[in-house]
JSON list of C-alpha atoms in Angstrom, two decimals:
[
{"chain": "A", "resi": 1, "resn": "MET", "atom": "CA", "xyz": [-0.14, 23.86, 16.39]},
{"chain": "A", "resi": 2, "resn": "LEU", "atom": "CA", "xyz": [-1.21, 22.21, 19.68]},
{"chain": "A", "resi": 3, "resn": "LYS", "atom": "CA", "xyz": [-4.41, 20.86, 18.11]},
{"chain": "A", "resi": 4, "resn": "THR", "atom": "CA", "xyz": [-2.37, 19.42, 15.30]},
{"chain": "A", "resi": 5, "resn": "LYS", "atom": "CA", "xyz": [0.01, 17.62, 17.68]},
{"chain": "A", "resi": 6, "resn": "VAL", "atom": "CA", "xyz": [-2.94, 16.25, 19.66]},
{"chain": "A", "resi": 7, "resn": "ALA", "atom": "CA", "xyz": [-4.56, 15.02, 16.47]},
{"chain": "A", "resi": 8, "resn": "VAL", "atom": "CA", "xyz": [-1.40, 13.22, 15.40]},
{"chain": "A", "resi": 9, "resn": "LEU", "atom": "CA", "xyz": [-0.95, 11.61, 18.84]},
{"chain": "A", "resi": 10, "resn": "LEU", "atom": "CA", "xyz": [-4.54, 10.40, 18.75]},
{"chain": "A", "resi": 11, "resn": "ALA", "atom": "CA", "xyz": [-4.20, 9.01, 15.23]},
{"chain": "A", "resi": 12, "resn": "THR", "atom": "CA", "xyz": [-1.01, 7.23, 16.18]},
{"chain": "A", "resi": 13, "resn": "GLY", "atom": "CA", "xyz": [-2.73, 5.80, 19.27]},
{"chain": "A", "resi": 14, "resn": "LEU", "atom": "CA", "xyz": [-5.66, 4.60, 17.18]},
{"chain": "A", "resi": 15, "resn": "LEU", "atom": "CA", "xyz": [-3.42, 3.00, 14.58]},
{"chain": "A", "resi": 16, "resn": "ALA", "atom": "CA", "xyz": [-1.43, 1.21, 17.29]},
{"chain": "A", "resi": 17, "resn": "SER", "atom": "CA", "xyz": [-4.69, -0.02, 18.84]},
{"chain": "A", "resi": 18, "resn": "CYS", "atom": "CA", "xyz": [-5.92, -1.30, 15.44]},
{"chain": "A", "resi": 19, "resn": "VAL", "atom": "CA", "xyz": [-2.62, -3.12, 14.74]},
{"chain": "A", "resi": 20, "resn": "GLU", "atom": "CA", "xyz": [-2.67, -4.59, 18.25]},
{"chain": "A", "resi": 21, "resn": "ALA", "atom": "CA", "xyz": [-6.26, -5.80, 17.85]},
{"chain": "A", "resi": 22, "resn": "GLN", "atom": "CA", "xyz": [-5.45, -7.32, 14.43]},
{"chain": "A", "resi": 23, "resn": "ASN", "atom": "CA", "xyz": [-2.41, -9.09, 15.89]},
{"chain": "A", "resi": 24, "resn": "THR", "atom": "CA", "xyz": [-4.53, -10.41, 18.79]},
{"chain": "A", "resi": 25, "resn": "THR", "atom": "CA", "xyz": [-7.18, -11.71, 16.40]},
{"chain": "A", "resi": 26, "resn": "GLU", "atom": "CA", "xyz": [-4.58, -13.44, 14.21]},
{"chain": "A", "resi": 27, "resn": "ALA", "atom": "CA", "xyz": [-3.06, -15.07, 17.25]},
{"chain": "A", "resi": 28, "resn": "THR", "atom": "CA", "xyz": [-6.48, -16.29, 18.39]},
{"chain": "A", "resi": 29, "resn": "ILE", "atom": "CA", "xyz": [-7.29, -17.74, 14.99]},
{"chain": "A", "resi": 30, "resn": "ARG", "atom": "CA", "xyz": [-3.88, -19.35, 14.63]},
{"chain": "A", "resi": 31, "resn": "LYS", "atom": "CA", "xyz": [-4.13, -20.94, 18.13]},
{"chain": "A", "resi": 32, "resn": "ALA", "atom": "CA", "xyz": [-7.62, -22.27, 17.43]},
{"chain": "A", "resi": 33, "resn": "LEU", "atom": "CA", "xyz": [-7.10, -23.62, 13.85]},
{"chain": "A", "resi": 34, "resn": "GLU", "atom": "CA", "xyz": [-3.49, -24.87, 13.53]},
{"chain": "A", "resi": 35, "resn": "PRO", "atom": "CA", "xyz": [-3.86, -27.87, 15.83]},
{"chain": "A", "resi": 36, "resn": "ARG", "atom": "CA", "xyz": [-6.84, -28.96, 13.69]},
{"chain": "A", "resi": 37, "resn": "LEU", "atom": "CA", "xyz": [-5.11, -28.68, 10.29]},
{"chain": "A", "resi": 38, "resn": "SER", "atom": "CA", "xyz": [-3.25, -32.02, 10.41]},
{"chain": "A", "resi": 39, "resn": "GLY", "atom": "CA", "xyz": [0.24, -30.42, 10.86]},
{"chain": "A", "resi": 40, "resn": "ALA", "atom": "CA", "xyz": [-0.27, -27.78, 8.13]},
{"chain": "A", "resi": 41, "resn": "LYS", "atom": "CA", "xyz": [1.01, -24.31, 8.95]},
{"chain": "A", "resi": 42, "resn": "ILE", "atom": "CA", "xyz": [-1.03, -21.16, 8.44]},
{"chain": "A", "resi": 43, "resn": "GLU", "atom": "CA", "xyz": [0.91, -18.87, 6.15]},
{"chain": "A", "resi": 44, "resn": "SER", "atom": "CA", "xyz": [-1.05, -15.76, 6.66]},
{"chain": "A", "resi": 45, "resn": "ILE", "atom": "CA", "xyz": [-4.37, -14.41, 8.08]},
{"chain": "A", "resi": 46, "resn": "ARG", "atom": "CA", "xyz": [-6.14, -11.30, 6.97]},
{"chain": "A", "resi": 47, "resn": "GLU", "atom": "CA", "xyz": [-9.57, -9.77, 7.44]},
{"chain": "A", "resi": 48, "resn": "THR", "atom": "CA", "xyz": [-11.75, -9.67, 4.42]},
{"chain": "A", "resi": 49, "resn": "PRO", "atom": "CA", "xyz": [-14.21, -6.89, 3.51]},
{"chain": "A", "resi": 50, "resn": "TYR", "atom": "CA", "xyz": [-17.14, -9.35, 3.40]},
{"chain": "A", "resi": 51, "resn": "SER", "atom": "CA", "xyz": [-19.32, -10.56, 6.25]},
{"chain": "A", "resi": 52, "resn": "GLY", "atom": "CA", "xyz": [-16.66, -10.48, 8.99]},
{"chain": "A", "resi": 53, "resn": "LEU", "atom": "CA", "xyz": [-14.81, -13.40, 7.49]},
{"chain": "A", "resi": 54, "resn": "TYR", "atom": "CA", "xyz": [-11.04, -13.87, 7.86]},
{"chain": "A", "resi": 55, "resn": "GLU", "atom": "CA", "xyz": [-8.93, -15.28, 5.00]},
{"chain": "A", "resi": 56, "resn": "VAL", "atom": "CA", "xyz": [-6.62, -18.08, 6.14]},
{"chain": "A", "resi": 57, "resn": "ARG", "atom": "CA", "xyz": [-3.86, -19.18, 3.74]},
{"chain": "A", "resi": 58, "resn": "VAL", "atom": "CA", "xyz": [-2.75, -22.82, 4.09]},
{"chain": "A", "resi": 59, "resn": "ALA", "atom": "CA", "xyz": [-0.47, -24.49, 1.54]},
{"chain": "A", "resi": 60, "resn": "GLY", "atom": "CA", "xyz": [-1.40, -22.04, -1.18]},
{"chain": "A", "resi": 61, "resn": "ASP", "atom": "CA", "xyz": [-5.18, -22.58, -0.61]},
{"chain": "A", "resi": 62, "resn": "ILE", "atom": "CA", "xyz": [-7.63, -20.17, 0.94]},
{"chain": "A", "resi": 63, "resn": "LEU", "atom": "CA", "xyz": [-10.00, -21.05, 3.75]},
{"chain": "A", "resi": 64, "resn": "TYR", "atom": "CA", "xyz": [-12.29, -18.72, 5.75]},
{"chain": "A", "resi": 65, "resn": "THR", "atom": "CA", "xyz": [-13.04, -18.47, 9.46]},
{"chain": "A", "resi": 66, "resn": "ASP", "atom": "CA", "xyz": [-14.57, -16.12, 12.02]},
{"chain": "A", "resi": 67, "resn": "LYS", "atom": "CA", "xyz": [-12.52, -13.91, 14.34]},
{"chain": "A", "resi": 68, "resn": "LYS", "atom": "CA", "xyz": [-12.33, -16.63, 17.00]},
{"chain": "A", "resi": 69, "resn": "GLY", "atom": "CA", "xyz": [-11.45, -19.50, 14.75]},
{"chain": "A", "resi": 70, "resn": "ASP", "atom": "CA", "xyz": [-14.53, -21.43, 15.93]},
{"chain": "A", "resi": 71, "resn": "TYR", "atom": "CA", "xyz": [-15.80, -22.11, 12.45]},
{"chain": "A", "resi": 72, "resn": "LEU", "atom": "CA", "xyz": [-14.08, -22.99, 9.21]},
{"chain": "A", "resi": 73, "resn": "PHE", "atom": "CA", "xyz": [-15.53, -22.35, 5.77]},
{"chain": "A", "resi": 74, "resn": "ILE", "atom": "CA", "xyz": [-14.17, -24.28, 2.81]},
{"chain": "A", "resi": 75, "resn": "GLY", "atom": "CA", "xyz": [-15.36, -23.04, -0.57]},
{"chain": "A", "resi": 76, "resn": "HIS", "atom": "CA", "xyz": [-15.56, -20.06, -2.88]},
{"chain": "A", "resi": 77, "resn": "VAL", "atom": "CA", "xyz": [-16.99, -16.61, -2.13]},
{"chain": "A", "resi": 78, "resn": "TYR", "atom": "CA", "xyz": [-18.87, -14.91, -4.96]},
{"chain": "A", "resi": 79, "resn": "ASP", "atom": "CA", "xyz": [-19.83, -11.25, -5.45]},
{"chain": "A", "resi": 80, "resn": "THR", "atom": "CA", "xyz": [-23.51, -11.63, -6.31]},
{"chain": "A", "resi": 81, "resn": "LYS", "atom": "CA", "xyz": [-23.66, -8.19, -7.98]},
{"chain": "A", "resi": 82, "resn": "THR", "atom": "CA", "xyz": [-20.85, -8.96, -10.47]},
{"chain": "A", "resi": 83, "resn": "SER", "atom": "CA", "xyz": [-20.88, -12.80, -10.36]},
{"chain": "A", "resi": 84, "resn": "THR", "atom": "CA", "xyz": [-17.16, -12.55, -9.63]},
{"chain": "A", "resi": 85, "resn": "ASN", "atom": "CA", "xyz": [-15.52, -15.47, -7.93]},
{"chain": "A", "resi": 86, "resn": "LEU", "atom": "CA", "xyz": [-13.63, -13.50, -5.27]},
{"chain": "A", "resi": 87, "resn": "THR", "atom": "CA", "xyz": [-11.83, -16.56, -3.97]},
{"chain": "A", "resi": 88, "resn": "ARG", "atom": "CA", "xyz": [-10.47, -17.48, -7.41]},
{"chain": "A", "resi": 89, "resn": "VAL", "atom": "CA", "xyz": [-9.30, -13.96, -8.05]},
{"chain": "A", "resi": 90, "resn": "ARG", "atom": "CA", "xyz": [-7.49, -13.95, -4.68]},
{"chain": "A", "resi": 91, "resn": "VAL", "atom": "CA", "xyz": [-5.85, -17.37, -5.29]},
{"chain": "A", "resi": 92, "resn": "GLU", "atom": "CA", "xyz": [-4.64, -16.16, -8.70]},
{"chain": "A", "resi": 93, "resn": "GLU", "atom": "CA", "xyz": [-3.24, -13.04, -7.13]},
{"chain": "A", "resi": 94, "resn": "ILE", "atom": "CA", "xyz": [-1.27, -14.81, -4.35]},
{"chain": "A", "resi": 95, "resn": "ASN", "atom": "CA", "xyz": [-0.04, -17.46, -6.68]},
{"chain": "A", "resi": 96, "resn": "LYS", "atom": "CA", "xyz": [1.42, -15.10, -9.25]},
{"chain": "A", "resi": 97, "resn": "ILE", "atom": "CA", "xyz": [5.10, -15.45, -9.97]},
{"chain": "A", "resi": 98, "resn": "LYS", "atom": "CA", "xyz": [7.81, -13.32, -11.61]},
{"chain": "A", "resi": 99, "resn": "PHE", "atom": "CA", "xyz": [8.34, -15.03, -14.93]},
{"chain": "A", "resi": 100, "resn": "SER", "atom": "CA", "xyz": [11.85, -13.54, -15.32]},
{"chain": "A", "resi": 101, "resn": "ASP", "atom": "CA", "xyz": [12.83, -15.30, -12.09]},
{"chain": "A", "resi": 102, "resn": "LEU", "atom": "CA", "xyz": [12.28, -18.78, -13.50]},
{"chain": "A", "resi": 103, "resn": "PRO", "atom": "CA", "xyz": [15.52, -20.69, -13.96]},
{"chain": "A", "resi": 104, "resn": "LEU", "atom": "CA", "xyz": [14.99, -21.30, -17.66]},
{"chain": "A", "resi": 105, "resn": "GLU", "atom": "CA", "xyz": [18.35, -23.09, -17.91]},
{"chain": "A", "resi": 106, "resn": "LEU", "atom": "CA", "xyz": [16.64, -26.04, -16.24]},
{"chain": "A", "resi": 107, "resn": "ALA", "atom": "CA", "xyz": [14.07, -26.28, -19.03]},
{"chain": "A", "resi": 108, "resn": "LEU", "atom": "CA", "xyz": [13.86, -27.56, -22.51]},
{"chain": "A", "resi": 109, "resn": "LYS", "atom": "CA", "xyz": [13.65, -24.63, -24.94]},
{"chain": "A", "resi": 110, "resn": "GLN", "atom": "CA", "xyz": [11.55, -24.97, -28.07]},
{"chain": "A", "resi": 111, "resn": "VAL", "atom": "CA", "xyz": [11.15, -21.97, -30.43]},
{"chain": "A", "resi": 112, "resn": "LYS", "atom": "CA", "xyz": [8.30, -22.07, -32.95]},
{"chain": "A", "resi": 113, "resn": "GLY", "atom": "CA", "xyz": [7.96, -19.39, -35.67]},
{"chain": "A", "resi": 114, "resn": "ASN", "atom": "CA", "xyz": [9.25, -16.02, -34.47]},
{"chain": "A", "resi": 115, "resn": "GLY", "atom": "CA", "xyz": [9.13, -17.20, -30.86]},
{"chain": "A", "resi": 116, "resn": "LYS", "atom": "CA", "xyz": [8.07, -13.80, -29.55]},
{"chain": "A", "resi": 117, "resn": "ARG", "atom": "CA", "xyz": [5.56, -15.09, -27.18]},
{"chain": "A", "resi": 118, "resn": "GLN", "atom": "CA", "xyz": [6.71, -17.17, -24.19]},
{"chain": "A", "resi": 119, "resn": "ILE", "atom": "CA", "xyz": [5.20, -19.73, -21.83]},
{"chain": "A", "resi": 120, "resn": "ALA", "atom": "CA", "xyz": [6.69, -22.09, -19.30]},
{"chain": "A", "resi": 121, "resn": "VAL", "atom": "CA", "xyz": [5.10, -25.54, -18.95]},
{"chain": "A", "resi": 122, "resn": "PHE", "atom": "CA", "xyz": [5.61, -28.07, -16.14]},
{"chain": "A", "resi": 123, "resn": "GLU", "atom": "CA", "xyz": [4.98, -31.58, -17.42]},
{"chain": "A", "resi": 124, "resn": "ASP", "atom": "CA", "xyz": [5.53, -35.16, -16.20]},
{"chain": "A", "resi": 125, "resn": "PRO", "atom": "CA", "xyz": [6.62, -37.58, -18.99]},
{"chain": "A", "resi": 126, "resn": "ASN", "atom": "CA", "xyz": [4.07, -40.15, -17.73]},
{"chain": "A", "resi": 127, "resn": "CYS", "atom": "CA", "xyz": [1.19, -37.62, -17.55]},
{"chain": "A", "resi": 128, "resn": "GLY", "atom": "CA", "xyz": [-1.68, -38.39, -19.94]},
{"chain": "A", "resi": 129, "resn": "TYR", "atom": "CA", "xyz": [-3.04, -34.89, -19.90]},
{"chain": "A", "resi": 130, "resn": "CYS", "atom": "CA", "xyz": [0.44, -33.58, -20.65]},
{"chain": "A", "resi": 131, "resn": "LYS", "atom": "CA", "xyz": [0.73, -35.84, -23.70]},
{"chain": "A", "resi": 132, "resn": "ARG", "atom": "CA", "xyz": [-2.67, -34.66, -24.97]},
{"chain": "A", "resi": 133, "resn": "LEU", "atom": "CA", "xyz": [-1.63, -31.03, -24.44]},
{"chain": "A", "resi": 134, "resn": "ARG", "atom": "CA", "xyz": [1.60, -31.65, -26.33]},
{"chain": "A", "resi": 135, "resn": "GLN", "atom": "CA", "xyz": [-0.12, -33.64, -29.13]},
{"chain": "A", "resi": 136, "resn": "THR", "atom": "CA", "xyz": [-2.74, -30.93, -29.76]},
{"chain": "A", "resi": 137, "resn": "THR", "atom": "CA", "xyz": [-2.39, -27.40, -28.43]},
{"chain": "A", "resi": 138, "resn": "LEU", "atom": "CA", "xyz": [1.37, -27.12, -28.18]},
{"chain": "A", "resi": 139, "resn": "LYS", "atom": "CA", "xyz": [1.86, -28.94, -31.48]},
{"chain": "A", "resi": 140, "resn": "GLU", "atom": "CA", "xyz": [-0.52, -26.65, -33.30]},
{"chain": "A", "resi": 141, "resn": "ILE", "atom": "CA", "xyz": [0.44, -23.26, -31.80]},
{"chain": "A", "resi": 142, "resn": "ASP", "atom": "CA", "xyz": [2.96, -20.99, -33.59]},
{"chain": "A", "resi": 143, "resn": "ASN", "atom": "CA", "xyz": [5.14, -17.97, -32.96]},
{"chain": "A", "resi": 144, "resn": "ILE", "atom": "CA", "xyz": [5.97, -18.93, -29.41]},
{"chain": "A", "resi": 145, "resn": "THR", "atom": "CA", "xyz": [8.88, -20.07, -27.26]},
{"chain": "A", "resi": 146, "resn": "ILE", "atom": "CA", "xyz": [8.00, -22.96, -24.95]},
{"chain": "A", "resi": 147, "resn": "TYR", "atom": "CA", "xyz": [10.09, -23.67, -21.84]},
{"chain": "A", "resi": 148, "resn": "THR", "atom": "CA", "xyz": [9.35, -27.17, -20.67]},
{"chain": "A", "resi": 149, "resn": "PHE", "atom": "CA", "xyz": [10.24, -28.11, -17.12]},
{"chain": "A", "resi": 150, "resn": "MET", "atom": "CA", "xyz": [10.18, -31.92, -16.71]},
{"chain": "A", "resi": 151, "resn": "TYR", "atom": "CA", "xyz": [8.45, -32.10, -13.40]},
{"chain": "A", "resi": 152, "resn": "ASN", "atom": "CA", "xyz": [8.57, -35.69, -12.14]},
{"chain": "A", "resi": 153, "resn": "ILE", "atom": "CA", "xyz": [5.84, -36.28, -9.62]},
{"chain": "A", "resi": 154, "resn": "LEU", "atom": "CA", "xyz": [4.05, -39.38, -10.83]},
{"chain": "A", "resi": 155, "resn": "SER", "atom": "CA", "xyz": [6.63, -42.20, -10.44]},
{"chain": "A", "resi": 156, "resn": "GLU", "atom": "CA", "xyz": [10.31, -43.04, -10.22]},
{"chain": "A", "resi": 157, "resn": "ASP", "atom": "CA", "xyz": [10.05, -44.01, -13.91]},
{"chain": "A", "resi": 158, "resn": "SER", "atom": "CA", "xyz": [9.30, -40.33, -14.67]},
{"chain": "A", "resi": 159, "resn": "PHE", "atom": "CA", "xyz": [12.82, -39.50, -13.39]},
{"chain": "A", "resi": 160, "resn": "VAL", "atom": "CA", "xyz": [14.33, -42.19, -15.63]},
{"chain": "A", "resi": 161, "resn": "LYS", "atom": "CA", "xyz": [12.52, -40.96, -18.71]},
{"chain": "A", "resi": 162, "resn": "SER", "atom": "CA", "xyz": [13.39, -37.34, -18.05]},
{"chain": "A", "resi": 163, "resn": "LYS", "atom": "CA", "xyz": [17.03, -38.24, -17.55]},
{"chain": "A", "resi": 164, "resn": "ASN", "atom": "CA", "xyz": [17.12, -40.08, -20.89]},
{"chain": "A", "resi": 165, "resn": "ILE", "atom": "CA", "xyz": [15.47, -37.14, -22.64]},
{"chain": "A", "resi": 166, "resn": "TRP", "atom": "CA", "xyz": [17.75, -34.52, -21.00]},
{"chain": "A", "resi": 167, "resn": "CYS", "atom": "CA", "xyz": [20.86, -36.44, -21.95]},
{"chain": "A", "resi": 168, "resn": "ALA", "atom": "CA", "xyz": [19.71, -37.01, -25.55]},
{"chain": "A", "resi": 169, "resn": "PRO", "atom": "CA", "xyz": [21.65, -35.21, -28.32]},
{"chain": "A", "resi": 170, "resn": "ASP", "atom": "CA", "xyz": [18.52, -33.22, -29.23]},
{"chain": "A", "resi": 171, "resn": "ARG", "atom": "CA", "xyz": [16.47, -32.78, -26.04]},
{"chain": "A", "resi": 172, "resn": "VAL", "atom": "CA", "xyz": [13.49, -31.05, -27.62]},
{"chain": "A", "resi": 173, "resn": "LYS", "atom": "CA", "xyz": [13.19, -33.74, -30.34]},
{"chain": "A", "resi": 174, "resn": "ALA", "atom": "CA", "xyz": [13.53, -36.50, -27.78]},
{"chain": "A", "resi": 175, "resn": "TRP", "atom": "CA", "xyz": [10.78, -34.92, -25.69]},
{"chain": "A", "resi": 176, "resn": "ASP", "atom": "CA", "xyz": [8.39, -34.60, -28.62]},
{"chain": "A", "resi": 177, "resn": "ASP", "atom": "CA", "xyz": [9.29, -38.06, -29.89]},
{"chain": "A", "resi": 178, "resn": "TRP", "atom": "CA", "xyz": [8.15, -39.47, -26.54]},
{"chain": "A", "resi": 179, "resn": "MET", "atom": "CA", "xyz": [5.17, -37.22, -25.74]},
{"chain": "A", "resi": 180, "resn": "ILE", "atom": "CA", "xyz": [3.72, -37.09, -29.23]},
{"chain": "A", "resi": 181, "resn": "ASN", "atom": "CA", "xyz": [4.87, -40.41, -30.84]},
{"chain": "A", "resi": 182, "resn": "GLY", "atom": "CA", "xyz": [5.53, -42.61, -27.87]},
{"chain": "A", "resi": 183, "resn": "LYS", "atom": "CA", "xyz": [9.14, -43.19, -28.97]},
{"chain": "A", "resi": 184, "resn": "LEU", "atom": "CA", "xyz": [11.60, -43.54, -26.12]},
{"chain": "A", "resi": 185, "resn": "PRO", "atom": "CA", "xyz": [15.13, -42.08, -26.33]},
{"chain": "A", "resi": 186, "resn": "PRO", "atom": "CA", "xyz": [18.25, -44.25, -25.69]},
{"chain": "A", "resi": 187, "resn": "THR", "atom": "CA", "xyz": [19.31, -44.89, -22.13]},
{"chain": "A", "resi": 188, "resn": "ALA", "atom": "CA", "xyz": [21.40, -42.02, -20.77]},
{"chain": "A", "resi": 189, "resn": "PRO", "atom": "CA", "xyz": [24.97, -42.49, -19.63]},
{"chain": "A", "resi": 190, "resn": "ALA", "atom": "CA", "xyz": [25.16, -43.07, -15.89]},
{"chain": "A", "resi": 191, "resn": "ALA", "atom": "CA", "xyz": [27.48, -40.03, -15.56]},
{"chain": "A", "resi": 192, "resn": "CYS", "atom": "CA", "xyz": [25.09, -37.65, -17.25]},
{"chain": "A", "resi": 193, "resn": "GLU", "atom": "CA", "xyz": [23.79, -35.06, -14.81]},
{"chain": "A", "resi": 194, "resn": "THR", "atom": "CA", "xyz": [20.23, -33.68, -14.98]},
{"chain": "A", "resi": 195, "resn": "PRO", "atom": "CA", "xyz": [18.31, -30.87, -13.27]},
{"chain": "A", "resi": 196, "resn": "ASN", "atom": "CA", "xyz": [15.54, -33.33, -12.20]},
{"chain": "A", "resi": 197, "resn": "ASP", "atom": "CA", "xyz": [15.86, -32.70, -8.46]},
{"chain": "A", "resi": 198, "resn": "LYS", "atom": "CA", "xyz": [16.10, -28.97, -8.86]},
{"chain": "A", "resi": 199, "resn": "VAL", "atom": "CA", "xyz": [12.95, -28.86, -11.01]},
{"chain": "A", "resi": 200, "resn": "VAL", "atom": "CA", "xyz": [11.09, -30.88, -8.33]},
{"chain": "A", "resi": 201, "resn": "GLU", "atom": "CA", "xyz": [12.18, -28.34, -5.70]},
{"chain": "A", "resi": 202, "resn": "LEU", "atom": "CA", "xyz": [11.13, -25.48, -7.96]},
{"chain": "A", "resi": 203, "resn": "GLY", "atom": "CA", "xyz": [7.73, -27.05, -8.59]},
{"chain": "A", "resi": 204, "resn": "GLN", "atom": "CA", "xyz": [7.16, -27.53, -4.89]},
{"chain": "A", "resi": 205, "resn": "LYS", "atom": "CA", "xyz": [8.18, -23.91, -4.19]},
{"chain": "A", "resi": 206, "resn": "LEU", "atom": "CA", "xyz": [5.68, -22.78, -6.81]},
{"chain": "A", "resi": 207, "resn": "ARG", "atom": "CA", "xyz": [3.04, -25.10, -5.28]},
{"chain": "A", "resi": 208, "resn": "ILE", "atom": "CA", "xyz": [2.42, -27.02, -8.46]},
{"chain": "A", "resi": 209, "resn": "GLN", "atom": "CA", "xyz": [0.29, -29.97, -7.41]},
{"chain": "A", "resi": 210, "resn": "GLY", "atom": "CA", "xyz": [-0.45, -31.47, -10.77]},
{"chain": "A", "resi": 211, "resn": "THR", "atom": "CA", "xyz": [0.63, -31.45, -14.41]},
{"chain": "A", "resi": 212, "resn": "PRO", "atom": "CA", "xyz": [0.41, -29.84, -16.81]},
{"chain": "A", "resi": 213, "resn": "ALA", "atom": "CA", "xyz": [0.81, -26.35, -15.34]},
{"chain": "A", "resi": 214, "resn": "ILE", "atom": "CA", "xyz": [1.28, -23.41, -17.71]},
{"chain": "A", "resi": 215, "resn": "PHE", "atom": "CA", "xyz": [2.89, -20.05, -16.65]},
{"chain": "A", "resi": 216, "resn": "PHE", "atom": "CA", "xyz": [2.65, -16.84, -18.57]},
{"chain": "A", "resi": 217, "resn": "THR", "atom": "CA", "xyz": [4.83, -13.70, -18.73]},
{"chain": "A", "resi": 218, "resn": "ASP", "atom": "CA", "xyz": [2.38, -11.77, -16.53]},
{"chain": "A", "resi": 219, "resn": "GLY", "atom": "CA", "xyz": [3.02, -14.24, -13.76]},
{"chain": "A", "resi": 220, "resn": "SER", "atom": "CA", "xyz": [-0.39, -15.96, -14.00]},
{"chain": "A", "resi": 221, "resn": "ARG", "atom": "CA", "xyz": [-0.86, -19.66, -14.43]},
{"chain": "A", "resi": 222, "resn": "ILE", "atom": "CA", "xyz": [-3.34, -22.15, -15.76]},
{"chain": "A", "resi": 223, "resn": "PRO", "atom": "CA", "xyz": [-3.42, -25.55, -13.99]},
{"chain": "A", "resi": 224, "resn": "GLY", "atom": "CA", "xyz": [-4.28, -28.30, -16.34]},
{"chain": "A", "resi": 225, "resn": "ALA", "atom": "CA", "xyz": [-4.59, -28.68, -20.11]},
{"chain": "A", "resi": 226, "resn": "ILE", "atom": "CA", "xyz": [-6.04, -25.99, -22.37]},
{"chain": "A", "resi": 227, "resn": "ASP", "atom": "CA", "xyz": [-7.19, -26.05, -25.99]},
{"chain": "A", "resi": 228, "resn": "LEU", "atom": "CA", "xyz": [-5.63, -23.92, -28.74]},
{"chain": "A", "resi": 229, "resn": "LYS", "atom": "CA", "xyz": [-8.37, -21.35, -28.77]},
{"chain": "A", "resi": 230, "resn": "GLY", "atom": "CA", "xyz": [-8.12, -20.87, -25.00]},
{"chain": "A", "resi": 231, "resn": "LEU", "atom": "CA", "xyz": [-4.37, -20.54, -25.11]},
{"chain": "A", "resi": 232, "resn": "GLU", "atom": "CA", "xyz": [-4.50, -18.08, -27.95]},
{"chain": "A", "resi": 233, "resn": "THR", "atom": "CA", "xyz": [-7.08, -15.97, -26.08]},
{"chain": "A", "resi": 234, "resn": "LYS", "atom": "CA", "xyz": [-4.92, -15.89, -22.98]},
{"chain": "A", "resi": 235, "resn": "LEU", "atom": "CA", "xyz": [-1.84, -14.90, -24.93]},
{"chain": "A", "resi": 236, "resn": "GLN", "atom": "CA", "xyz": [-3.70, -12.18, -26.81]},
{"chain": "A", "resi": 237, "resn": "SER", "atom": "CA", "xyz": [-4.82, -10.73, -23.43]},
{"chain": "A", "resi": 238, "resn": "LEU", "atom": "CA", "xyz": [-1.20, -10.20, -22.46]},
{"chain": "A", "resi": 239, "resn": "LYS", "atom": "CA", "xyz": [-0.45, -7.71, -25.22]}
]
């Protein structure tokens, strides 16, 4: 019994020492790097299992440093045995969302076919890549429900177009008319309220830096446009 108590005490002491050492290292790195990051705040620091590097998360990105914060490594780490991009895997992991938490009432809802599959797409009405995605992949795909968040990040005119579309009698038709056919909806009544500001806040919270951005029910995302084959492959992998 005595040996057991001693073992527990030793283990507790070792654990406390490890935690203290980790906290000290994090504090050292934070003190060394944050003043050099142009005002950006370090969100988290953790030791990686490779080459003594520490992962530093800043604005949703991953950087690497040594335990003193003397050196900064910007780039991707690969596992040479498996050719796995470890940085990309980690970024995808930390950027995952809970799809059911998305405020879908702020989005345009388009049901195609049986609508069983679901995606959420953030698009700016003045985004050329968004128009191409809408004119090809999203026009051709079937049996899916598409939630479109009008994410206005390119210009003030984007807010105007989104308001006109949101206040149109048929929002989904108005959106497709503009994105696919270049046909603008009528000017919205001044009193018509839109979720524009809330969608911008949501996009910033989700760290969406460009459009289009596609989210899937498993919480993963694809930044940028994707062709029909690629989207179908991704949706098939979720089953």
